[in-house]
Amino acid sequence: AQTVTQSQPEMSVQEAETVTLSCTYDTSESNYYLFWYKQPPSRQMILVIRQEAYKQQNATENRFSVNFQKAAKSFSLKISDSQLGDTAMYFCAFMKQKGGSEKLVFGKGTKLTVNP
Amino acid sequence: EAGVAQSPRYKIIEKRQSVAFWCNPISGHATLYWYQQILGQGPKLLIQFQNNGVVDDSQLPKDRFSAERLKGVDSTLKIQPAKLEDSAVYLCASSLAGGFTNYGYTFGSGTRLTVV
Protein backbone atom coordinates (compact mmCIF):
# COMPACT_ATOMS: atom_id res chain seq x y z
CA ALA A 1 0.00 0.00 0.00
CA GLN A 2 1.12 3.52 -0.72
CA THR A 3 1.75 5.96 2.12
CA VAL A 4 2.41 9.70 2.07
CA THR A 5 4.15 11.46 4.96
CA GLN A 6 4.20 15.18 5.64
CA SER A 7 6.46 15.76 8.62
CA GLN A 8 5.64 19.43 9.20
CA PRO A 9 2.21 19.87 10.83
CA GLU A 10 2.54 23.66 10.79
CA MET A 11 4.74 26.25 9.16
CA SER A 12 4.81 30.01 8.93
CA VAL A 13 6.51 32.45 6.60
CA GLN A 14 6.68 36.19 6.17
CA GLU A 15 4.96 37.72 3.19
CA ALA A 16 7.22 37.88 0.09
CA GLU A 17 9.61 35.25 1.45
CA THR A 18 10.13 31.67 0.29
CA VAL A 19 8.97 28.54 2.09
CA THR A 20 9.43 24.83 1.39
CA LEU A 21 6.98 22.13 2.43
CA SER A 22 8.24 18.55 2.70
CA CYS A 23 6.66 15.32 1.55
CA THR A 24 7.93 11.77 1.34
CA TYR A 25 6.09 8.73 0.05
CA ASP A 26 6.45 5.00 -0.08
CA THR A 27 5.53 2.88 -3.07
CA SER A 28 6.72 -0.10 -5.05
CA GLU A 29 5.27 1.33 -8.25
CA SER A 30 7.53 2.76 -10.92
CA ASN A 31 4.92 4.82 -12.73
CA TYR A 32 2.78 7.17 -10.71
CA TYR A 33 1.82 10.79 -10.23
CA LEU A 34 2.32 13.24 -7.39
CA PHE A 35 0.29 16.29 -6.52
CA TRP A 36 0.17 19.21 -4.14
CA TYR A 37 -3.30 20.42 -3.17
CA LYS A 38 -4.28 23.56 -1.29
CA GLN A 39 -7.29 23.55 1.04
CA PRO A 40 -8.42 26.98 2.27
CA PRO A 41 -11.11 27.38 4.95
CA SER A 42 -13.74 26.99 2.24
CA ARG A 43 -12.72 23.29 2.30
CA GLN A 44 -12.46 22.92 -1.47
CA MET A 45 -9.31 21.08 -2.52
CA ILE A 46 -7.49 23.10 -5.17
CA LEU A 47 -4.78 21.58 -7.35
CA VAL A 48 -1.53 23.53 -7.01
CA ILE A 49 0.92 21.47 -9.04
CA ARG A 50 1.38 17.96 -10.45
CA GLN A 51 4.40 15.82 -11.33
CA GLU A 52 4.61 12.73 -13.49
CA ALA A 53 7.11 10.25 -12.04
CA TYR A 54 8.56 9.42 -15.46
CA LYS A 55 9.58 13.05 -15.99
CA GLN A 56 12.94 14.10 -14.60
CA GLN A 57 12.22 17.79 -14.96
CA ASN A 58 10.69 19.38 -11.89
CA ALA A 59 7.25 20.91 -12.42
CA THR A 60 6.72 24.65 -11.99
CA GLU A 61 3.55 26.75 -11.91
CA ASN A 62 4.24 30.46 -11.50
CA ARG A 63 5.40 30.92 -7.87
CA PHE A 64 5.10 27.21 -7.10
CA SER A 65 7.75 24.63 -7.90
CA VAL A 66 8.64 21.16 -6.75
CA ASN A 67 11.84 19.29 -6.01
CA PHE A 68 11.15 15.71 -7.08
CA GLN A 69 13.73 13.15 -5.98
CA LYS A 70 12.45 9.80 -7.26
CA ALA A 71 15.17 7.64 -5.74
CA ALA A 72 14.69 9.26 -2.35
CA LYS A 73 10.89 9.23 -2.78
CA SER A 74 10.76 12.89 -1.88
CA PHE A 75 8.47 15.56 -3.32
CA SER A 76 8.79 19.00 -1.73
CA LEU A 77 6.88 22.15 -2.64
CA LYS A 78 8.56 25.54 -2.80
CA ILE A 79 6.44 28.68 -2.66
CA SER A 80 8.26 31.82 -3.73
CA ASP A 81 7.16 35.39 -2.99
CA SER A 82 4.60 34.13 -0.46
CA GLN A 83 1.29 35.96 -0.42
CA LEU A 84 -1.36 36.28 2.27
CA GLY A 85 -3.71 34.28 0.06
CA ASP A 86 -1.36 31.31 0.26
CA THR A 87 -2.45 30.75 3.87
CA ALA A 88 -4.13 27.32 3.85
CA MET A 89 -3.65 23.61 4.49
CA TYR A 90 -1.40 21.97 1.93
CA PHE A 91 -1.68 18.29 1.12
CA CYS A 92 0.73 16.10 -0.77
CA ALA A 93 -0.96 13.29 -2.70
CA PHE A 94 0.02 10.19 -4.65
CA MET A 95 -1.83 8.46 -7.44
CA LYS A 96 -1.20 5.31 -9.41
CA GLN A 97 -3.30 4.06 -12.27
CA LYS A 98 -4.61 0.64 -11.54
CA GLY A 99 -7.35 -0.81 -13.71
CA GLY A 100 -9.37 2.37 -13.69
CA SER A 101 -9.14 3.03 -9.97
CA GLU A 102 -7.33 6.34 -9.74
CA LYS A 103 -7.60 7.18 -6.12
CA LEU A 104 -5.55 9.89 -4.48
CA VAL A 105 -3.65 8.93 -1.34
CA PHE A 106 -3.10 12.01 0.79
CA GLY A 107 -0.70 12.95 3.55
CA LYS A 108 -1.92 14.51 6.77
CA GLY A 109 -1.25 18.01 5.58
CA THR A 110 0.80 21.05 6.55
CA LYS A 111 -0.89 24.18 7.84
CA LEU A 112 0.84 27.17 6.26
CA THR A 113 0.41 30.67 7.64
CA VAL A 114 1.71 33.67 5.73
CA ASN A 115 2.29 36.61 8.04
CA PRO A 116 2.11 40.26 6.91
CA GLU B 1 -18.21 26.01 -16.01
CA ALA B 2 -20.13 25.26 -12.84
CA GLY B 3 -18.20 23.40 -10.18
CA VAL B 4 -19.01 20.28 -8.20
CA ALA B 5 -22.09 21.00 -6.11
CA GLN B 6 -22.60 19.42 -2.70
CA SER B 7 -25.34 19.71 -0.12
CA PRO B 8 -25.92 20.22 2.68
CA ARG B 9 -22.90 22.24 3.71
CA TYR B 10 -23.27 21.33 7.38
CA LYS B 11 -25.17 18.60 9.19
CA ILE B 12 -25.45 17.75 12.88
CA ILE B 13 -27.09 14.47 13.89
CA GLU B 14 -27.25 12.21 16.92
CA LYS B 15 -25.50 8.87 16.90
CA ARG B 16 -27.54 6.02 15.48
CA GLN B 17 -29.46 8.40 13.21
CA SER B 18 -29.19 8.28 9.44
CA VAL B 19 -27.91 10.98 7.10
CA ALA B 20 -27.54 11.49 3.36
CA PHE B 21 -25.26 13.71 1.32
CA TRP B 22 -25.80 14.77 -2.25
CA CYS B 23 -23.29 15.55 -5.00
CA ASN B 24 -23.78 16.90 -8.51
CA PRO B 25 -20.57 16.64 -10.55
CA ILE B 26 -19.41 18.84 -13.38
CA SER B 27 -21.52 18.23 -16.47
CA GLY B 28 -20.07 15.49 -18.63
CA HIS B 29 -17.71 14.14 -15.99
CA ALA B 30 -17.92 10.36 -16.07
CA THR B 31 -15.97 9.66 -12.89
CA LEU B 32 -17.20 10.59 -9.42
CA TYR B 33 -15.44 10.11 -6.10
CA TRP B 34 -16.46 10.37 -2.46
CA TYR B 35 -13.73 11.10 0.10
CA GLN B 36 -13.89 11.22 3.89
CA GLN B 37 -11.68 13.77 5.66
CA ILE B 38 -11.44 13.35 9.42
CA LEU B 39 -10.16 16.38 11.34
CA GLY B 40 -6.38 16.56 11.24
CA GLN B 41 -6.03 14.06 8.40
CA GLY B 42 -5.95 14.03 4.64
CA PRO B 43 -8.94 12.85 2.64
CA LYS B 44 -9.45 9.11 2.19
CA LEU B 45 -11.29 7.61 -0.77
CA LEU B 46 -14.55 5.89 0.14
CA ILE B 47 -15.90 5.05 -3.30
CA GLN B 48 -15.26 5.74 -6.99
CA PHE B 49 -17.91 5.54 -9.72
CA GLN B 50 -17.32 5.35 -13.45
CA ASN B 51 -20.66 6.44 -14.94
CA ASN B 52 -23.08 4.48 -12.74
CA GLY B 53 -20.77 1.56 -12.01
CA VAL B 54 -18.55 1.14 -8.94
CA VAL B 55 -14.82 1.03 -9.68
CA ASP B 56 -13.40 1.02 -6.15
CA ASP B 57 -15.24 0.74 -2.84
CA SER B 58 -12.57 -1.14 -0.92
CA GLN B 59 -12.48 1.42 1.91
CA LEU B 60 -16.22 1.95 2.24
CA PRO B 61 -17.59 0.60 5.56
CA LYS B 62 -20.37 -1.31 3.88
CA ASP B 63 -22.15 -2.23 7.10
CA ARG B 64 -23.24 1.38 7.53
CA PHE B 65 -22.28 3.35 4.42
CA SER B 66 -23.93 3.13 1.02
CA ALA B 67 -23.66 5.18 -2.15
CA GLU B 68 -25.40 5.26 -5.46
CA ARG B 69 -25.18 7.01 -8.78
CA LEU B 70 -28.25 5.73 -10.54
CA LYS B 71 -28.24 7.71 -13.79
CA GLY B 72 -24.52 8.26 -14.02
CA VAL B 73 -24.86 11.89 -13.02
CA ASP B 74 -25.52 12.96 -9.42
CA SER B 75 -24.78 10.76 -6.43
CA THR B 76 -25.88 10.26 -2.85
CA LEU B 77 -23.84 8.92 0.06
CA LYS B 78 -25.76 7.58 3.04
CA ILE B 79 -24.73 6.62 6.56
CA GLN B 80 -27.05 4.45 8.63
CA PRO B 81 -26.66 4.26 11.59
CA ALA B 82 -24.11 7.01 12.25
CA LYS B 83 -21.34 6.64 14.83
CA LEU B 84 -19.36 9.33 16.61
CA GLU B 85 -16.29 8.45 14.54
CA ASP B 86 -18.15 9.34 11.33
CA SER B 87 -17.74 13.02 12.20
CA ALA B 88 -15.79 14.36 9.24
CA VAL B 89 -15.94 16.40 6.05
CA TYR B 90 -17.30 14.42 3.12
CA LEU B 91 -15.83 15.62 -0.15
CA CYS B 92 -17.13 14.81 -3.59
CA ALA B 93 -14.94 15.11 -6.68
CA SER B 94 -15.38 14.45 -10.37
CA SER B 95 -13.20 14.06 -13.44
CA LEU B 96 -13.83 13.73 -17.16
CA ALA B 97 -12.38 10.26 -17.66
CA GLY B 98 -10.04 9.34 -14.85
CA GLY B 99 -8.21 11.75 -12.61
CA PHE B 100 -4.83 12.13 -14.16
CA THR B 101 -5.76 11.94 -17.80
CA ASN B 102 -7.87 14.99 -17.13
CA TYR B 103 -5.11 16.66 -15.18
CA GLY B 104 -6.64 15.98 -11.83
CA TYR B 105 -9.89 16.11 -10.10
CA THR B 106 -12.31 18.95 -9.36
CA PHE B 107 -13.46 18.89 -5.77
CA GLY B 108 -16.61 20.26 -4.21
CA SER B 109 -16.64 22.22 -0.96
CA GLY B 110 -17.77 19.25 1.08
CA THR B 111 -20.31 18.53 3.79
CA ARG B 112 -19.18 18.83 7.38
CA LEU B 113 -20.90 16.14 9.46
CA THR B 114 -20.95 16.28 13.25
CA VAL B 115 -22.29 13.25 15.11
CA VAL B 116 -23.17 13.95 18.76
mmCIF file of C-alpha atoms in Angstrom:
data_model
loop_
_atom_site.group_PDB
_atom_site.id
_atom_site.type_symbol
_atom_site.label_atom_id
_atom_site.label_comp_id
_atom_site.label_asym_id
_atom_site.label_seq_id
_atom_site.Cartn_x
_atom_site.Cartn_y
_atom_site.Cartn_z
ATOM 1 C CA ALA A 1 0.000 0.000 0.000
ATOM 2 C CA GLN A 2 1.122 3.518 -0.716
ATOM 3 C CA THR A 3 1.749 5.961 2.124
ATOM 4 C CA VAL A 4 2.406 9.699 2.072
ATOM 5 C CA THR A 5 4.147 11.460 4.955
ATOM 6 C CA GLN A 6 4.201 15.183 5.645
ATOM 7 C CA SER A 7 6.464 15.765 8.622
ATOM 8 C CA GLN A 8 5.642 19.429 9.200
ATOM 9 C CA PRO A 9 2.214 19.868 10.827
ATOM 10 C CA GLU A 10 2.535 23.659 10.788
ATOM 11 C CA MET A 11 4.745 26.254 9.161
ATOM 12 C CA SER A 12 4.806 30.005 8.927
ATOM 13 C CA VAL A 13 6.508 32.453 6.596
ATOM 14 C CA GLN A 14 6.682 36.192 6.167
ATOM 15 C CA GLU A 15 4.960 37.725 3.189
ATOM 16 C CA ALA A 16 7.217 37.882 0.089
ATOM 17 C CA GLU A 17 9.609 35.252 1.454
ATOM 18 C CA THR A 18 10.129 31.675 0.292
ATOM 19 C CA VAL A 19 8.969 28.539 2.095
ATOM 20 C CA THR A 20 9.426 24.828 1.387
ATOM 21 C CA LEU A 21 6.978 22.127 2.433
ATOM 22 C CA SER A 22 8.244 18.551 2.702
ATOM 23 C CA CYS A 23 6.662 15.323 1.550
ATOM 24 C CA THR A 24 7.926 11.765 1.343
ATOM 25 C CA TYR A 25 6.095 8.732 0.047
ATOM 26 C CA ASP A 26 6.451 5.000 -0.079
ATOM 27 C CA THR A 27 5.529 2.875 -3.070
ATOM 28 C CA SER A 28 6.722 -0.098 -5.048
ATOM 29 C CA GLU A 29 5.265 1.331 -8.253
ATOM 30 C CA SER A 30 7.535 2.760 -10.919
ATOM 31 C CA ASN A 31 4.923 4.823 -12.725
ATOM 32 C CA TYR A 32 2.780 7.169 -10.711
ATOM 33 C CA TYR A 33 1.825 10.789 -10.233
ATOM 34 C CA LEU A 34 2.322 13.242 -7.393
ATOM 35 C CA PHE A 35 0.289 16.295 -6.519
ATOM 36 C CA TRP A 36 0.172 19.210 -4.137
ATOM 37 C CA TYR A 37 -3.301 20.419 -3.172
ATOM 38 C CA LYS A 38 -4.276 23.558 -1.287
ATOM 39 C CA GLN A 39 -7.286 23.549 1.045
ATOM 40 C CA PRO A 40 -8.418 26.980 2.269
ATOM 41 C CA PRO A 41 -11.112 27.380 4.954
ATOM 42 C CA SER A 42 -13.743 26.989 2.236
ATOM 43 C CA ARG A 43 -12.717 23.290 2.300
ATOM 44 C CA GLN A 44 -12.464 22.915 -1.472
ATOM 45 C CA MET A 45 -9.310 21.080 -2.524
ATOM 46 C CA ILE A 46 -7.490 23.101 -5.172
ATOM 47 C CA LEU A 47 -4.776 21.582 -7.347
ATOM 48 C CA VAL A 48 -1.525 23.529 -7.014
ATOM 49 C CA ILE A 49 0.920 21.470 -9.042
ATOM 50 C CA ARG A 50 1.375 17.957 -10.448
ATOM 51 C CA GLN A 51 4.403 15.816 -11.326
ATOM 52 C CA GLU A 52 4.614 12.731 -13.492
ATOM 53 C CA ALA A 53 7.107 10.254 -12.043
ATOM 54 C CA TYR A 54 8.564 9.425 -15.464
ATOM 55 C CA LYS A 55 9.578 13.048 -15.992
ATOM 56 C CA GLN A 56 12.942 14.096 -14.598
ATOM 57 C CA GLN A 57 12.223 17.790 -14.959
ATOM 58 C CA ASN A 58 10.689 19.379 -11.894
ATOM 59 C CA ALA A 59 7.251 20.911 -12.423
ATOM 60 C CA THR A 60 6.719 24.650 -11.991
ATOM 61 C CA GLU A 61 3.553 26.747 -11.913
ATOM 62 C CA ASN A 62 4.237 30.461 -11.502
ATOM 63 C CA ARG A 63 5.396 30.924 -7.872
ATOM 64 C CA PHE A 64 5.105 27.208 -7.097
ATOM 65 C CA SER A 65 7.749 24.634 -7.901
ATOM 66 C CA VAL A 66 8.644 21.163 -6.751
ATOM 67 C CA ASN A 67 11.835 19.287 -6.006
ATOM 68 C CA PHE A 68 11.147 15.713 -7.083
ATOM 69 C CA GLN A 69 13.726 13.154 -5.981
ATOM 70 C CA LYS A 70 12.449 9.800 -7.258
ATOM 71 C CA ALA A 71 15.173 7.644 -5.738
ATOM 72 C CA ALA A 72 14.693 9.256 -2.352
ATOM 73 C CA LYS A 73 10.888 9.235 -2.775
ATOM 74 C CA SER A 74 10.756 12.888 -1.876
ATOM 75 C CA PHE A 75 8.474 15.556 -3.318
ATOM 76 C CA SER A 76 8.792 18.996 -1.728
ATOM 77 C CA LEU A 77 6.880 22.151 -2.636
ATOM 78 C CA LYS A 78 8.558 25.545 -2.797
ATOM 79 C CA ILE A 79 6.438 28.676 -2.663
ATOM 80 C CA SER A 80 8.260 31.820 -3.726
ATOM 81 C CA ASP A 81 7.156 35.387 -2.986
ATOM 82 C CA SER A 82 4.597 34.130 -0.463
ATOM 83 C CA GLN A 83 1.286 35.963 -0.423
ATOM 84 C CA LEU A 84 -1.358 36.281 2.274
ATOM 85 C CA GLY A 85 -3.712 34.281 0.065
ATOM 86 C CA ASP A 86 -1.359 31.311 0.260
ATOM 87 C CA THR A 87 -2.447 30.749 3.867
ATOM 88 C CA ALA A 88 -4.129 27.323 3.852
ATOM 89 C CA MET A 89 -3.649 23.614 4.489
ATOM 90 C CA TYR A 90 -1.399 21.970 1.929
ATOM 91 C CA PHE A 91 -1.681 18.288 1.125
ATOM 92 C CA CYS A 92 0.730 16.103 -0.770
ATOM 93 C CA ALA A 93 -0.957 13.294 -2.701
ATOM 94 C CA PHE A 94 0.019 10.185 -4.655
ATOM 95 C CA MET A 95 -1.833 8.465 -7.444
ATOM 96 C CA LYS A 96 -1.197 5.314 -9.406
ATOM 97 C CA GLN A 97 -3.297 4.062 -12.274
ATOM 98 C CA LYS A 98 -4.614 0.637 -11.540
ATOM 99 C CA GLY A 99 -7.347 -0.812 -13.715
ATOM 100 C CA GLY A 100 -9.366 2.368 -13.686
ATOM 101 C CA SER A 101 -9.136 3.028 -9.974
ATOM 102 C CA GLU A 102 -7.328 6.340 -9.745
ATOM 103 C CA LYS A 103 -7.596 7.180 -6.120
ATOM 104 C CA LEU A 104 -5.554 9.887 -4.480
ATOM 105 C CA VAL A 105 -3.650 8.930 -1.338
ATOM 106 C CA PHE A 106 -3.103 12.009 0.790
ATOM 107 C CA GLY A 107 -0.698 12.952 3.546
ATOM 108 C CA LYS A 108 -1.922 14.515 6.774
ATOM 109 C CA GLY A 109 -1.246 18.010 5.575
ATOM 110 C CA THR A 110 0.798 21.054 6.553
ATOM 111 C CA LYS A 111 -0.892 24.180 7.835
ATOM 112 C CA LEU A 112 0.843 27.170 6.258
ATOM 113 C CA THR A 113 0.409 30.672 7.644
ATOM 114 C CA VAL A 114 1.710 33.669 5.725
ATOM 115 C CA ASN A 115 2.292 36.614 8.037
ATOM 116 C CA PRO A 116 2.109 40.257 6.906
ATOM 117 C CA GLU B 1 -18.212 26.011 -16.014
ATOM 118 C CA ALA B 2 -20.126 25.256 -12.840
ATOM 119 C CA GLY B 3 -18.198 23.396 -10.176
ATOM 120 C CA VAL B 4 -19.006 20.282 -8.205
ATOM 121 C CA ALA B 5 -22.091 20.997 -6.108
ATOM 122 C CA GLN B 6 -22.601 19.419 -2.699
ATOM 123 C CA SER B 7 -25.340 19.711 -0.119
ATOM 124 C CA PRO B 8 -25.916 20.218 2.675
ATOM 125 C CA ARG B 9 -22.897 22.241 3.705
ATOM 126 C CA TYR B 10 -23.268 21.334 7.380
ATOM 127 C CA LYS B 11 -25.169 18.598 9.192
ATOM 128 C CA ILE B 12 -25.448 17.749 12.877
ATOM 129 C CA ILE B 13 -27.091 14.466 13.888
ATOM 130 C CA GLU B 14 -27.247 12.209 16.915
ATOM 131 C CA LYS B 15 -25.499 8.867 16.897
ATOM 132 C CA ARG B 16 -27.536 6.019 15.475
ATOM 133 C CA GLN B 17 -29.463 8.405 13.214
ATOM 134 C CA SER B 18 -29.187 8.282 9.441
ATOM 135 C CA VAL B 19 -27.913 10.984 7.102
ATOM 136 C CA ALA B 20 -27.539 11.487 3.358
ATOM 137 C CA PHE B 21 -25.264 13.706 1.316
ATOM 138 C CA TRP B 22 -25.797 14.771 -2.252
ATOM 139 C CA CYS B 23 -23.291 15.546 -5.003
ATOM 140 C CA ASN B 24 -23.782 16.904 -8.515
ATOM 141 C CA PRO B 25 -20.567 16.637 -10.555
ATOM 142 C CA ILE B 26 -19.412 18.844 -13.379
ATOM 143 C CA SER B 27 -21.521 18.234 -16.473
ATOM 144 C CA GLY B 28 -20.067 15.495 -18.632
ATOM 145 C CA HIS B 29 -17.706 14.139 -15.988
ATOM 146 C CA ALA B 30 -17.923 10.362 -16.067
ATOM 147 C CA THR B 31 -15.967 9.658 -12.890
ATOM 148 C CA LEU B 32 -17.201 10.595 -9.420
ATOM 149 C CA TYR B 33 -15.437 10.107 -6.095
ATOM 150 C CA TRP B 34 -16.460 10.366 -2.457
ATOM 151 C CA TYR B 35 -13.729 11.096 0.098
ATOM 152 C CA GLN B 36 -13.895 11.219 3.894
ATOM 153 C CA GLN B 37 -11.675 13.772 5.658
ATOM 154 C CA ILE B 38 -11.437 13.353 9.416
ATOM 155 C CA LEU B 39 -10.163 16.379 11.335
ATOM 156 C CA GLY B 40 -6.383 16.563 11.239
ATOM 157 C CA GLN B 41 -6.031 14.059 8.397
ATOM 158 C CA GLY B 42 -5.947 14.033 4.637
ATOM 159 C CA PRO B 43 -8.945 12.849 2.642
ATOM 160 C CA LYS B 44 -9.451 9.112 2.192
ATOM 161 C CA LEU B 45 -11.286 7.610 -0.769
ATOM 162 C CA LEU B 46 -14.546 5.893 0.140
ATOM 163 C CA ILE B 47 -15.900 5.046 -3.304
ATOM 164 C CA GLN B 48 -15.257 5.743 -6.989
ATOM 165 C CA PHE B 49 -17.908 5.543 -9.720
ATOM 166 C CA GLN B 50 -17.321 5.349 -13.453
ATOM 167 C CA ASN B 51 -20.658 6.445 -14.938
ATOM 168 C CA ASN B 52 -23.084 4.476 -12.735
ATOM 169 C CA GLY B 53 -20.769 1.559 -12.005
ATOM 170 C CA VAL B 54 -18.554 1.143 -8.937
ATOM 171 C CA VAL B 55 -14.815 1.035 -9.678
ATOM 172 C CA ASP B 56 -13.404 1.022 -6.146
ATOM 173 C CA ASP B 57 -15.241 0.742 -2.838
ATOM 174 C CA SER B 58 -12.570 -1.139 -0.920
ATOM 175 C CA GLN B 59 -12.476 1.421 1.912
ATOM 176 C CA LEU B 60 -16.225 1.950 2.235
ATOM 177 C CA PRO B 61 -17.594 0.603 5.562
ATOM 178 C CA LYS B 62 -20.370 -1.312 3.885
ATOM 179 C CA ASP B 63 -22.149 -2.228 7.098
ATOM 180 C CA ARG B 64 -23.236 1.377 7.531
ATOM 181 C CA PHE B 65 -22.282 3.348 4.423
ATOM 182 C CA SER B 66 -23.928 3.133 1.020
ATOM 183 C CA ALA B 67 -23.658 5.178 -2.148
ATOM 184 C CA GLU B 68 -25.402 5.255 -5.458
ATOM 185 C CA ARG B 69 -25.185 7.014 -8.782
ATOM 186 C CA LEU B 70 -28.246 5.732 -10.543
ATOM 187 C CA LYS B 71 -28.239 7.705 -13.793
ATOM 188 C CA GLY B 72 -24.521 8.259 -14.021
ATOM 189 C CA VAL B 73 -24.864 11.891 -13.016
ATOM 190 C CA ASP B 74 -25.522 12.956 -9.418
ATOM 191 C CA SER B 75 -24.782 10.756 -6.432
ATOM 192 C CA THR B 76 -25.878 10.264 -2.852
ATOM 193 C CA LEU B 77 -23.844 8.921 0.061
ATOM 194 C CA LYS B 78 -25.763 7.576 3.042
ATOM 195 C CA ILE B 79 -24.731 6.618 6.556
ATOM 196 C CA GLN B 80 -27.053 4.446 8.632
ATOM 197 C CA PRO B 81 -26.658 4.256 11.590
ATOM 198 C CA ALA B 82 -24.108 7.014 12.248
ATOM 199 C CA LYS B 83 -21.342 6.645 14.827
ATOM 200 C CA LEU B 84 -19.358 9.327 16.612
ATOM 201 C CA GLU B 85 -16.288 8.454 14.537
ATOM 202 C CA ASP B 86 -18.149 9.343 11.332
ATOM 203 C CA SER B 87 -17.744 13.023 12.200
ATOM 204 C CA ALA B 88 -15.794 14.363 9.235
ATOM 205 C CA VAL B 89 -15.944 16.395 6.052
ATOM 206 C CA TYR B 90 -17.298 14.415 3.118
ATOM 207 C CA LEU B 91 -15.830 15.622 -0.153
ATOM 208 C CA CYS B 92 -17.127 14.813 -3.591
ATOM 209 C CA ALA B 93 -14.941 15.113 -6.676
ATOM 210 C CA SER B 94 -15.377 14.451 -10.369
ATOM 211 C CA SER B 95 -13.201 14.058 -13.436
ATOM 212 C CA LEU B 96 -13.828 13.730 -17.160
ATOM 213 C CA ALA B 97 -12.379 10.258 -17.657
ATOM 214 C CA GLY B 98 -10.041 9.339 -14.849
ATOM 215 C CA GLY B 99 -8.213 11.751 -12.615
ATOM 216 C CA PHE B 100 -4.827 12.130 -14.163
ATOM 217 C CA THR B 101 -5.756 11.945 -17.804
ATOM 218 C CA ASN B 102 -7.870 14.994 -17.132
ATOM 219 C CA TYR B 103 -5.111 16.660 -15.176
ATOM 220 C CA GLY B 104 -6.640 15.978 -11.834
ATOM 221 C CA TYR B 105 -9.892 16.114 -10.095
ATOM 222 C CA THR B 106 -12.306 18.951 -9.364
ATOM 223 C CA PHE B 107 -13.465 18.890 -5.766
ATOM 224 C CA GLY B 108 -16.614 20.256 -4.214
ATOM 225 C CA SER B 109 -16.639 22.218 -0.959
ATOM 226 C CA GLY B 110 -17.766 19.252 1.084
ATOM 227 C CA THR B 111 -20.315 18.529 3.786
ATOM 228 C CA ARG B 112 -19.177 18.831 7.384
ATOM 229 C CA LEU B 113 -20.895 16.144 9.458
ATOM 230 C CA THR B 114 -20.953 16.283 13.246
ATOM 231 C CA VAL B 115 -22.292 13.254 15.110
ATOM 232 C CA VAL B 116 -23.169 13.947 18.756
#
